[in-house]
Structures are given as C-alpha cells and as structure tokens.
CSV table of C-alpha atoms in Angstrom, one decimal:
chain,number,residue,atom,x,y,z
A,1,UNK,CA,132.9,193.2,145.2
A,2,UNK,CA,133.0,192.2,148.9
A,3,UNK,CA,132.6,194.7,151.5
A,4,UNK,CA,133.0,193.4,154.9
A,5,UNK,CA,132.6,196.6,156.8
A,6,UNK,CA,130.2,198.9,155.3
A,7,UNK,CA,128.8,202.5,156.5
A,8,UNK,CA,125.8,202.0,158.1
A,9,UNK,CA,123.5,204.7,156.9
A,10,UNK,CA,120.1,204.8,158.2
A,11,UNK,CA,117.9,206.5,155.7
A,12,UNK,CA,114.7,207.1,158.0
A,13,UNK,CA,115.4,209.2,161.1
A,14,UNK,CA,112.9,211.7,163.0
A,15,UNK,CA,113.5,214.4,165.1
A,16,UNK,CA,111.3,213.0,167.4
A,17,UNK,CA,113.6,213.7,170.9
A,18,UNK,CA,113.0,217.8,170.3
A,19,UNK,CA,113.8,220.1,173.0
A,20,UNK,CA,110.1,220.5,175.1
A,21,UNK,CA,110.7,224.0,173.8
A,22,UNK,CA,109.7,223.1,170.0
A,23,UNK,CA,106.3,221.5,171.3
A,24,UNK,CA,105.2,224.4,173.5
A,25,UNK,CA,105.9,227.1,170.9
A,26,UNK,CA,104.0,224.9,168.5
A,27,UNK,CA,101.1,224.7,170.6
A,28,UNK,CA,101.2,228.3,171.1
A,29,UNK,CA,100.9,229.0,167.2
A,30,UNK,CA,98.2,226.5,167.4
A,31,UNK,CA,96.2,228.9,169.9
A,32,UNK,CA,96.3,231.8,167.9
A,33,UNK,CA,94.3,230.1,165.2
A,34,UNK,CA,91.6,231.0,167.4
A,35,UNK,CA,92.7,233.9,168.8
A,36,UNK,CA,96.0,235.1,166.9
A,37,UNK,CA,96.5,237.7,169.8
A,38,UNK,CA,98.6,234.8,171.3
A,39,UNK,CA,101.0,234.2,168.3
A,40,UNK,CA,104.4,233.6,168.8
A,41,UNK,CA,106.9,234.7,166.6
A,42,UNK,CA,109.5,232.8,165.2
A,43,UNK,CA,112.4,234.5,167.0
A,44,UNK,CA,110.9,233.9,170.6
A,45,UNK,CA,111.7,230.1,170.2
A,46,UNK,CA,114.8,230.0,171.8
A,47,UNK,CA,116.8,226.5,172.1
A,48,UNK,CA,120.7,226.0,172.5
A,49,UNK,CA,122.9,224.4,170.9
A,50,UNK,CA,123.5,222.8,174.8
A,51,UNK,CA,120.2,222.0,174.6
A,52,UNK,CA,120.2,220.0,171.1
A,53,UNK,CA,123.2,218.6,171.8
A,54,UNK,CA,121.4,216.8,175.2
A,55,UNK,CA,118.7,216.0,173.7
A,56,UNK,CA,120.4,214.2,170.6
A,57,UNK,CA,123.5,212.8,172.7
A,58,UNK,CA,121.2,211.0,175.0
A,59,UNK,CA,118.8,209.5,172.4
A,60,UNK,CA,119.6,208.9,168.8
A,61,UNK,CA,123.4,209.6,169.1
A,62,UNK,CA,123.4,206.8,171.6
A,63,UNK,CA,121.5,204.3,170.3
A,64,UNK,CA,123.0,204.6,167.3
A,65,UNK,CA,126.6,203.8,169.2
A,66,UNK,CA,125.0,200.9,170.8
A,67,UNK,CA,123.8,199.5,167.9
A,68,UNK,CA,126.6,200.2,165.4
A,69,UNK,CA,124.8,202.3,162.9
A,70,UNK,CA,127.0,205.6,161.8
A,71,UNK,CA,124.6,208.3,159.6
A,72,UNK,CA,121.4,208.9,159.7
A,73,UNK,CA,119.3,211.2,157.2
A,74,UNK,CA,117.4,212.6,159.3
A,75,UNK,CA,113.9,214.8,159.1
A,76,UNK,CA,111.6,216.6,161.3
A,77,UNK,CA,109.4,214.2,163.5
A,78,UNK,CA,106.8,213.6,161.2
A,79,UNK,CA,103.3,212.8,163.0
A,80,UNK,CA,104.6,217.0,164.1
A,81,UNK,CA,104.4,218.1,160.3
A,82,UNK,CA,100.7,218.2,161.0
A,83,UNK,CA,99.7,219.7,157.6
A,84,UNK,CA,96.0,219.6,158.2
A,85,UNK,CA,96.2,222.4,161.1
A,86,UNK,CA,96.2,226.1,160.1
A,87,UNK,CA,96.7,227.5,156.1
A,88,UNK,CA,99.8,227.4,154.2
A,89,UNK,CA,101.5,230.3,156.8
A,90,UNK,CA,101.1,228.3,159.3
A,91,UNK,CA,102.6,225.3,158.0
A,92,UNK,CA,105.4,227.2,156.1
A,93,UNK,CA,106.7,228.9,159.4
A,94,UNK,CA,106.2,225.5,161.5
A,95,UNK,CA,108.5,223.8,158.5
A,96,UNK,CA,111.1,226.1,158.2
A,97,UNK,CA,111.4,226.1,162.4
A,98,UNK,CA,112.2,222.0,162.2
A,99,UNK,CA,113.8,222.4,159.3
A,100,UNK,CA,116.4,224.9,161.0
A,101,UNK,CA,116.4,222.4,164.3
A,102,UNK,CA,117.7,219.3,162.1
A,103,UNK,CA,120.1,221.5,159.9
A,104,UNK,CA,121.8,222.6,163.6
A,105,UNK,CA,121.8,219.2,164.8
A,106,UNK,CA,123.8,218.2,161.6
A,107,UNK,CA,126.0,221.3,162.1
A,108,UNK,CA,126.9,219.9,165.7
A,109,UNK,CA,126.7,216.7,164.9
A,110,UNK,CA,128.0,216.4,160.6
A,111,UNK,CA,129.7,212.7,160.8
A,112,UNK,CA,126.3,211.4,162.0
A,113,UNK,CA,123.7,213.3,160.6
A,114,UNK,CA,122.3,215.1,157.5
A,115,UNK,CA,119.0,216.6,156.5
A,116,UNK,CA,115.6,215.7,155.0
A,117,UNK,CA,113.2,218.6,154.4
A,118,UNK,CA,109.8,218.6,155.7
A,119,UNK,CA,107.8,220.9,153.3
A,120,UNK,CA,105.3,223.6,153.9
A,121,UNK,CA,102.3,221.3,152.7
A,122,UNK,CA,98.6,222.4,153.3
A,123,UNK,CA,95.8,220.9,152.0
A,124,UNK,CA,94.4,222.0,148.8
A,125,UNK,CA,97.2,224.8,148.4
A,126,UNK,CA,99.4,224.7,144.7
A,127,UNK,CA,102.0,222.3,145.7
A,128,UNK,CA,104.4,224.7,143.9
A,129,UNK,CA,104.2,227.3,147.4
A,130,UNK,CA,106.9,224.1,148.8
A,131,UNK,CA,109.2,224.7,146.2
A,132,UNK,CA,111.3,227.8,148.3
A,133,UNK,CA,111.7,225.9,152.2
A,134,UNK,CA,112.7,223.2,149.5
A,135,UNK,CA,115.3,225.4,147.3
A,136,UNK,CA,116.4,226.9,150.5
A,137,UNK,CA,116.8,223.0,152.6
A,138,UNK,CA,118.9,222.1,149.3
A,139,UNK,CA,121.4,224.9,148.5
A,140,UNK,CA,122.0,226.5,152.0
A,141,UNK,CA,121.2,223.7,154.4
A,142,UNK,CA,123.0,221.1,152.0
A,143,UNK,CA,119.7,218.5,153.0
A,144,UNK,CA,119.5,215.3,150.9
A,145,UNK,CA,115.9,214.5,150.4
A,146,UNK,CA,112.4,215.4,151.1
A,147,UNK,CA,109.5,214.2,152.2
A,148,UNK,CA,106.6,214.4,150.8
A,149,UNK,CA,103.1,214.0,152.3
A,150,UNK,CA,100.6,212.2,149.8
A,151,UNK,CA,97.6,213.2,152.2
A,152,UNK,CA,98.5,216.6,153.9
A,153,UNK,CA,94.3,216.5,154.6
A,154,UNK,CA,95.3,214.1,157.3
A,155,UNK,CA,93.8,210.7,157.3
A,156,UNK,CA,90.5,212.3,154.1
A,157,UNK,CA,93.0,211.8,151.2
A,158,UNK,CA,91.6,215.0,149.2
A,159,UNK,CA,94.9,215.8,147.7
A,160,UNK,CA,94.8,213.8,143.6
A,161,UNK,CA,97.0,210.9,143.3
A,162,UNK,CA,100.8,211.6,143.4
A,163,UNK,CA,100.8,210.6,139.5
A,164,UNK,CA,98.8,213.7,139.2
A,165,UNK,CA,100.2,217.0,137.2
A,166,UNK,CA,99.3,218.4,140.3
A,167,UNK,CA,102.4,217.1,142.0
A,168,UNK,CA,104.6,218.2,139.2
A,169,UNK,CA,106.2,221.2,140.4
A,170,UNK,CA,107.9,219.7,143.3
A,171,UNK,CA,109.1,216.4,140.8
A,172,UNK,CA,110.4,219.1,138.4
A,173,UNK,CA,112.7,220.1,141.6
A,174,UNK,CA,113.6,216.6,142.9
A,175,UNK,CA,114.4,215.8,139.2
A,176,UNK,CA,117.0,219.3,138.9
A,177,UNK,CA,118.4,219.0,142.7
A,178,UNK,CA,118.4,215.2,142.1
A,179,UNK,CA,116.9,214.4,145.2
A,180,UNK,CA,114.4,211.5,146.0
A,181,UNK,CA,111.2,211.7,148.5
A,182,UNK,CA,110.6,209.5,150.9
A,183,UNK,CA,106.9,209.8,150.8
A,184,UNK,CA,105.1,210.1,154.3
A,185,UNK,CA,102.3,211.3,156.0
A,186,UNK,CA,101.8,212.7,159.0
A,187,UNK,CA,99.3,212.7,161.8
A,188,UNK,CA,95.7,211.2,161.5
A,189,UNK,CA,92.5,213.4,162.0
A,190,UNK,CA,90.3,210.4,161.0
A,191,UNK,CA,89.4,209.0,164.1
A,192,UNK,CA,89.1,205.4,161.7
A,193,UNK,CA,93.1,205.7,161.1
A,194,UNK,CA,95.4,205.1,164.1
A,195,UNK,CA,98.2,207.4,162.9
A,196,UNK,CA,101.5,205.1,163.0
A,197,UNK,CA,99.3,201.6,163.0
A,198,UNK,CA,97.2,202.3,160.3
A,199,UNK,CA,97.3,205.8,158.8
A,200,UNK,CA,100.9,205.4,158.2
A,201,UNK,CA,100.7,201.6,156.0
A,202,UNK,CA,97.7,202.5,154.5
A,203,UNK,CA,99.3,205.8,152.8
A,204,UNK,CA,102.7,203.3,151.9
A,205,UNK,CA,100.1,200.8,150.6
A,206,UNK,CA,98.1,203.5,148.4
A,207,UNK,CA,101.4,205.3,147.4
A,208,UNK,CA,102.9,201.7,145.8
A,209,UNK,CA,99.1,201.8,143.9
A,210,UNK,CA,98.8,205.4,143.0
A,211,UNK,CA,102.3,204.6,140.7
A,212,UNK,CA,101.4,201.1,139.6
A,213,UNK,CA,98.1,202.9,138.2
A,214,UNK,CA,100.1,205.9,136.7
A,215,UNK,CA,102.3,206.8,134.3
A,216,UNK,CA,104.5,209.1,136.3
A,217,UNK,CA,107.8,207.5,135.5
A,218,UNK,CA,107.6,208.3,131.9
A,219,UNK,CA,107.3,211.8,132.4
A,220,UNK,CA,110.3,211.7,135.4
A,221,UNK,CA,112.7,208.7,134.5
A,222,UNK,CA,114.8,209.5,137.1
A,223,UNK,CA,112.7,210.4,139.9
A,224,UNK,CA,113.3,208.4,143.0
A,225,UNK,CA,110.9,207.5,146.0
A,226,UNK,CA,111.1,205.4,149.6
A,227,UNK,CA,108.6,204.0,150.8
A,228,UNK,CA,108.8,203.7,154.7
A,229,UNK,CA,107.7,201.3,157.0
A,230,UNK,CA,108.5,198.3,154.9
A,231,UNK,CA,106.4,199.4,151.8
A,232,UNK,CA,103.2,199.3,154.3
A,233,UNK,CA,101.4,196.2,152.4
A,234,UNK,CA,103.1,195.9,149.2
A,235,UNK,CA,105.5,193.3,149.7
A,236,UNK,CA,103.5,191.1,152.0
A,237,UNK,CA,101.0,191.2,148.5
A,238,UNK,CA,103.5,191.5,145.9
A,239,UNK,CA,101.1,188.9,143.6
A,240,UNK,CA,98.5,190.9,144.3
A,241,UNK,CA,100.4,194.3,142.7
A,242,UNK,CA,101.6,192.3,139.9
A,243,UNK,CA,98.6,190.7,139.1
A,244,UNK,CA,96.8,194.0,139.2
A,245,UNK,CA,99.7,195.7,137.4
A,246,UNK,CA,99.1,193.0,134.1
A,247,UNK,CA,95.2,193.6,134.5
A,248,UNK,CA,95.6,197.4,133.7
A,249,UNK,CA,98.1,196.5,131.3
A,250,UNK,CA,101.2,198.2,132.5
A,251,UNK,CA,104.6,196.8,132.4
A,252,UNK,CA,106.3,194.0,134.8
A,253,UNK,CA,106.6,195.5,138.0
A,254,UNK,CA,110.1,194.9,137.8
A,255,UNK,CA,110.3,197.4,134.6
A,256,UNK,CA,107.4,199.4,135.4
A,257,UNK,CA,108.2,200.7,139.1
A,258,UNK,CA,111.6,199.0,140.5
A,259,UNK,CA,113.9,201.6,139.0
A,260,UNK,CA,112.2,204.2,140.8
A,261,UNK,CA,110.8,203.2,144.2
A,262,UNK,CA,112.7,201.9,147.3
A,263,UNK,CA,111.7,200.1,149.9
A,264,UNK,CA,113.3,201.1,153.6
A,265,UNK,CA,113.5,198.3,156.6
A,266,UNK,CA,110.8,199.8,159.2
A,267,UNK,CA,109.4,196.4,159.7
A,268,UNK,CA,110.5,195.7,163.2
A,269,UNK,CA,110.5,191.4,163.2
A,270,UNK,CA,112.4,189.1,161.7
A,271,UNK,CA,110.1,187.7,159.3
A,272,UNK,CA,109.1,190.7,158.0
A,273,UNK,CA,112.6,191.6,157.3
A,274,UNK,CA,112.9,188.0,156.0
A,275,UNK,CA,110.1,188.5,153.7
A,276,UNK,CA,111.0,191.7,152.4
A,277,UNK,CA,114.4,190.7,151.2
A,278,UNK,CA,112.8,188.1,149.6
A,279,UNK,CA,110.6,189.6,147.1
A,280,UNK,CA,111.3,192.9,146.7
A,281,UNK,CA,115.4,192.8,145.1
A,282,UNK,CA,117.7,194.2,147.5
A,283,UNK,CA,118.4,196.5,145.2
A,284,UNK,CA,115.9,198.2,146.3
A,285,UNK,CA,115.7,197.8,150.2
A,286,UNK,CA,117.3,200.9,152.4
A,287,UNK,CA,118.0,200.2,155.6
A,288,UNK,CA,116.3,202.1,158.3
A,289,UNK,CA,115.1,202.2,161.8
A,290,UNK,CA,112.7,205.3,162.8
A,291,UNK,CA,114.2,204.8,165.5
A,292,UNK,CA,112.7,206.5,168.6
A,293,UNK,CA,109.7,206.8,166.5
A,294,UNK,CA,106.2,204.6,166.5
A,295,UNK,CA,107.6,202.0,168.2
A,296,UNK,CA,109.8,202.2,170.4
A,297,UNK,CA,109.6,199.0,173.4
A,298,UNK,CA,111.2,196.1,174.0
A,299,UNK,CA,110.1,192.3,172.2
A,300,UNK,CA,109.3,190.2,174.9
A,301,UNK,CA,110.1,187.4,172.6
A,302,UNK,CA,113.2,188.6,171.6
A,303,UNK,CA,114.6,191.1,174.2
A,304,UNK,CA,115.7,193.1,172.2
A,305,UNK,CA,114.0,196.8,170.9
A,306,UNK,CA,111.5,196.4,168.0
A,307,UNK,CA,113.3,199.0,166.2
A,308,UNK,CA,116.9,197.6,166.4
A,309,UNK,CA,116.2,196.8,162.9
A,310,UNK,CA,120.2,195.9,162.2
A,311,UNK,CA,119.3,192.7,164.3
A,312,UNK,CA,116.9,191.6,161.6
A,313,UNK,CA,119.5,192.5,158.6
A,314,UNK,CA,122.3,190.6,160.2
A,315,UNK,CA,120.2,187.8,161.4
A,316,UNK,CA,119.1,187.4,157.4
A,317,UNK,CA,119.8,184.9,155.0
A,318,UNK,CA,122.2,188.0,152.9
A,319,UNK,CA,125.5,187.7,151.3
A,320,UNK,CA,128.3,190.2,152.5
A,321,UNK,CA,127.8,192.0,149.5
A,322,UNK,CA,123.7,191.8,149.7
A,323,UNK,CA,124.8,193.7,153.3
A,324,UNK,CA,126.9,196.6,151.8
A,325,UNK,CA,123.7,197.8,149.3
A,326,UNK,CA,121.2,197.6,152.3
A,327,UNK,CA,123.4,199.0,154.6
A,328,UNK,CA,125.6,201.9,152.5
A,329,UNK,CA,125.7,200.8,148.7
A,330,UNK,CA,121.9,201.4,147.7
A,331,UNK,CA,121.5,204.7,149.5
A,332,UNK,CA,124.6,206.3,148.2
A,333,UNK,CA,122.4,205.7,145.0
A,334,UNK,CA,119.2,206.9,145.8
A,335,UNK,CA,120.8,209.8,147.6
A,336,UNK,CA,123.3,211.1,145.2
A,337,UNK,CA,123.8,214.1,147.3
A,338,UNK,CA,124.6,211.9,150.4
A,339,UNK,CA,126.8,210.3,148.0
A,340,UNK,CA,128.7,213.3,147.1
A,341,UNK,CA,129.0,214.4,150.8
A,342,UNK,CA,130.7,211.7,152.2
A,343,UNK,CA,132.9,211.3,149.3
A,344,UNK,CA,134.0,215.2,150.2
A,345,UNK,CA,134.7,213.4,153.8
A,346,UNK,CA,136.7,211.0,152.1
A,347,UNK,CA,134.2,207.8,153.2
C-alpha cells in the first residue's frame, strides 16, 4: 500500500532544552552527597508550565515545524540520567523529577509529544527497584517506552550482559505493558570514553553483541529493543556479526535477532543513512533525530544541521512505501502503545 504522506514520528527525542532550574536543583542534590545538610527536596523545584512551554516552543517544537516532523517520543536528556552518581535514592528521585518534566511537556504539548521513562538505575542495585517509576510512567503517565541503561556504572561495564536473568524483572514488565527499550547509556566517568563520541557506539555496538551471544529471545519472543545512534557499529560490520553469529552457532541473524531489535536513524550523513538502509531491512530502521542532542551544528559540506536526519531519508534511494515504515509504519509496531494512542486521536 502506498502512503504518500505519512506521520513523521521521531522515536529518539531528549529533553535536553530543560528549564536552567532542573540543572541547578540537580546539582544541589549532587552537593549533599557530601554534605546532605544542603539537600533539596523535591517540592522546592519549582518550573512553570510558562516556563516549559518556552523552553520546548523555541527548540524542539520549532525545529520540528521547520523540518516537517510531527511526534516525537520523547525521554529525559540522557547523558542527565547519570546513574553512576549517588545510590538508588538518588537516582529514583532524580528519575521520577524528568520523568514528571516530559509527562507535562506532553500534557501541554499531546499532538507532538509522548513519553519514554528514564528508570531509577544504580549500579549494582536489583534491577527489579525500576520496576515502580516504570509501573507508575506506564499506567498514570500513559509513556510508551523505556530506556534502559546496559552500563549504569558509567563507562566500567559492571552490570552482566543484558541476556542475563539479572535483567529479567524489568523484561517480564516490557513483555506485560508491551513496551520496547531503547537501550542507552548515559554519561561517561571513564576518562577513555568520550560520552556521545565513543561511550555512546561502543554500548550500541556491545548491546547488538551481548544478544547475538545470548539466548534472550527464547525466553521473551516478543520483547522489542532500539538501538540508537544508527546501531553504533553493527551495520557498518554486519559480516562481521553474522560471521560471528555462525561461529557460536546461533541462528541467521535475520531469524536469530531481526524480529526483535530496531535500528533508529541517528547517523547524521548521508552515507551512513545510505548504508544503513542497505543492510539492515527497513523493517527494522526507526527514524529519529536526537535532535538538539550530541550533535547539534551545521555541515559545512552540506549546510544543512547534522541532525536534520529527514534530509538523509528523503535524499535515499526508498520507495514511498519504504518511507511510510521508517517514517510512521514501523514504530506504530514497535510501539504498540503509540499505536493505540494515535488511533484514540483518530491518526
């Protein structure tokens, strides 16, 4: 079926154009680690609805009117999420504060935005502590997704591989809310990882790995994950993942992971768009732009801003129809509770 206009959805949005507020209460809770005489509650961060509507009207809201996308799923900025600072309590009132932030912004804002939960991770703590700020995000926030941090340690990678039981508690709860993860780390404390240059591929890269080693899928059929930023290296070394994938003698690729991971557009050139809708079926390619995120200038070779990503999808060699899934088709999918909201709003 031929869909000339398709909704643009944009499955990888940040808050990352927060009120000054946000950041200065954050950085007071950081203080009081050291001396919790200085720690702010909850209630003394104090931002209008004037003051989210300015800072989203001005930023995402625009761009996305310039650039002719129309709903974005959108999530606390994530190099904020920070998991490595403080212990669970300070994580799991720094989530549900962003989490609040983007459910307003979609309250003000509901034909253009809709929620992704940041959870309350912390590293070494029982994964099963997220499951409430997720319940919660779900049920009364009506959010769409997660995401979920494969290295809350921040740049040391102590947490076990996502194919671990360990993780199970929170894929039990994608699998009943059916919700998928976009799985993302945050901020970098290894000085070796630059956190959106290398931190961020590395843990798309050694997500892609962790499932072609496992056995997840068998346990969670219909468990759904994005990988951001293009699938980090994965399809630039698709050979090398099948190859490695017939060595440990696990299914095709194609059987073994493509019904359950997705791929978003956070590739920011041509070429890389090019390549991606190449290899990886674009059955499994989201679009998305992070936009006002990592990066965020101007392509002297083109003009135009790296992150203008529906540039590179219209500029591809893609069929109408190849179009509506990466632009609309796929994610009502992948999102089945996106799905079910826009068809409520009649789209």
């Amino acid at each position: 079926m031929e869909r000339k206009i398709p909704l643009i959805i944009d499955c990888h949005g940040h808050y990352t154009t927060a009120p000054r507020a946000l950041e200065e209460w954050r950085n007071r809770q950081i203080a009081s680690l050291k001396d919790p005489a200085v720690a702010p509650k909850a209630a003394e961060l104090r931002i209008s609805d004037d003051e989210l509507r300015e800072s989203i009207e001005t930023n995402q809201l625009a761009k996305m009117r310039e650039r002719g996308s129309d709903l974005t799923i959108f999530s606390p900025r994530a190099s904020f999420m920070a998991h490595h600072i403080g212990d669970f309590q300070t994580s799991s009132t720094w989530s549900a504060i962003c989490n609040e932030l983007c459910y307003r912004v979609s309250g003000l804002f509901p034909d253009n935005f809709i929620g992704a939960a940041m959870l309350p991770q912390s590293p070494g703590v029982d994964p099963t502590t997220c499951i409430p700020e997720l319940e919660k995000c779900v049920r009364e926030y009506g959010f769409v997704a997660i995401n979920l941090n494969p290295d809350p340690s921040g740049g040391h990678w102590k947490e076990p591989p996502l194919t671990d039981r360990w993780w199970y508690p929170i894929y039990e709860k994608m699998v009943e809310y059916d919700i998928p993860a976009m799985i993302h780390v945050s901020t970098s404390c290894n000085a070796c990882f630059h956190t959106t240059g290398a931190h961020y591929i590395n843990a798309d890269t050694t997500a892609v790995m962790q499932l072609i080693q496992g056995d997840l899928f068998k346990d969670f059929p219909t468990l759904r994950f994005v990988i951001p930023h293009g699938g980090g290296a994965a399809p630039y070394h698709w050979g090398r993942y099948r190859g490695l994938a017939q060595e440990l003698k696990k299914p095709l690729l194609k059987d073994h992971l493509l019904n359950n991971i997705f791929f978003d557009t956070c590739v920011y050139h041509q070429p890389g768009i090019d390549l991606l809708t190449k290899v990886i079926p674009v059955r499994n390619v989201l679009f998305a732009s992070e936009m006002i995120g990592a990066v965020r200038g101007i392509d002297p070779e083109t003009g135009h801003y790296y992150d203008d990503t529906k540039r590179y999808i219209e500029a591809a060699a893609l069929t109408a129809e190849e179009r509506y899934q990466i632009y609309e088709g796929n994610a009502r999918r992948v999102y089945p509770r996106l799905d079910a909201a826009l068809k409520a709003r009649g789209k």
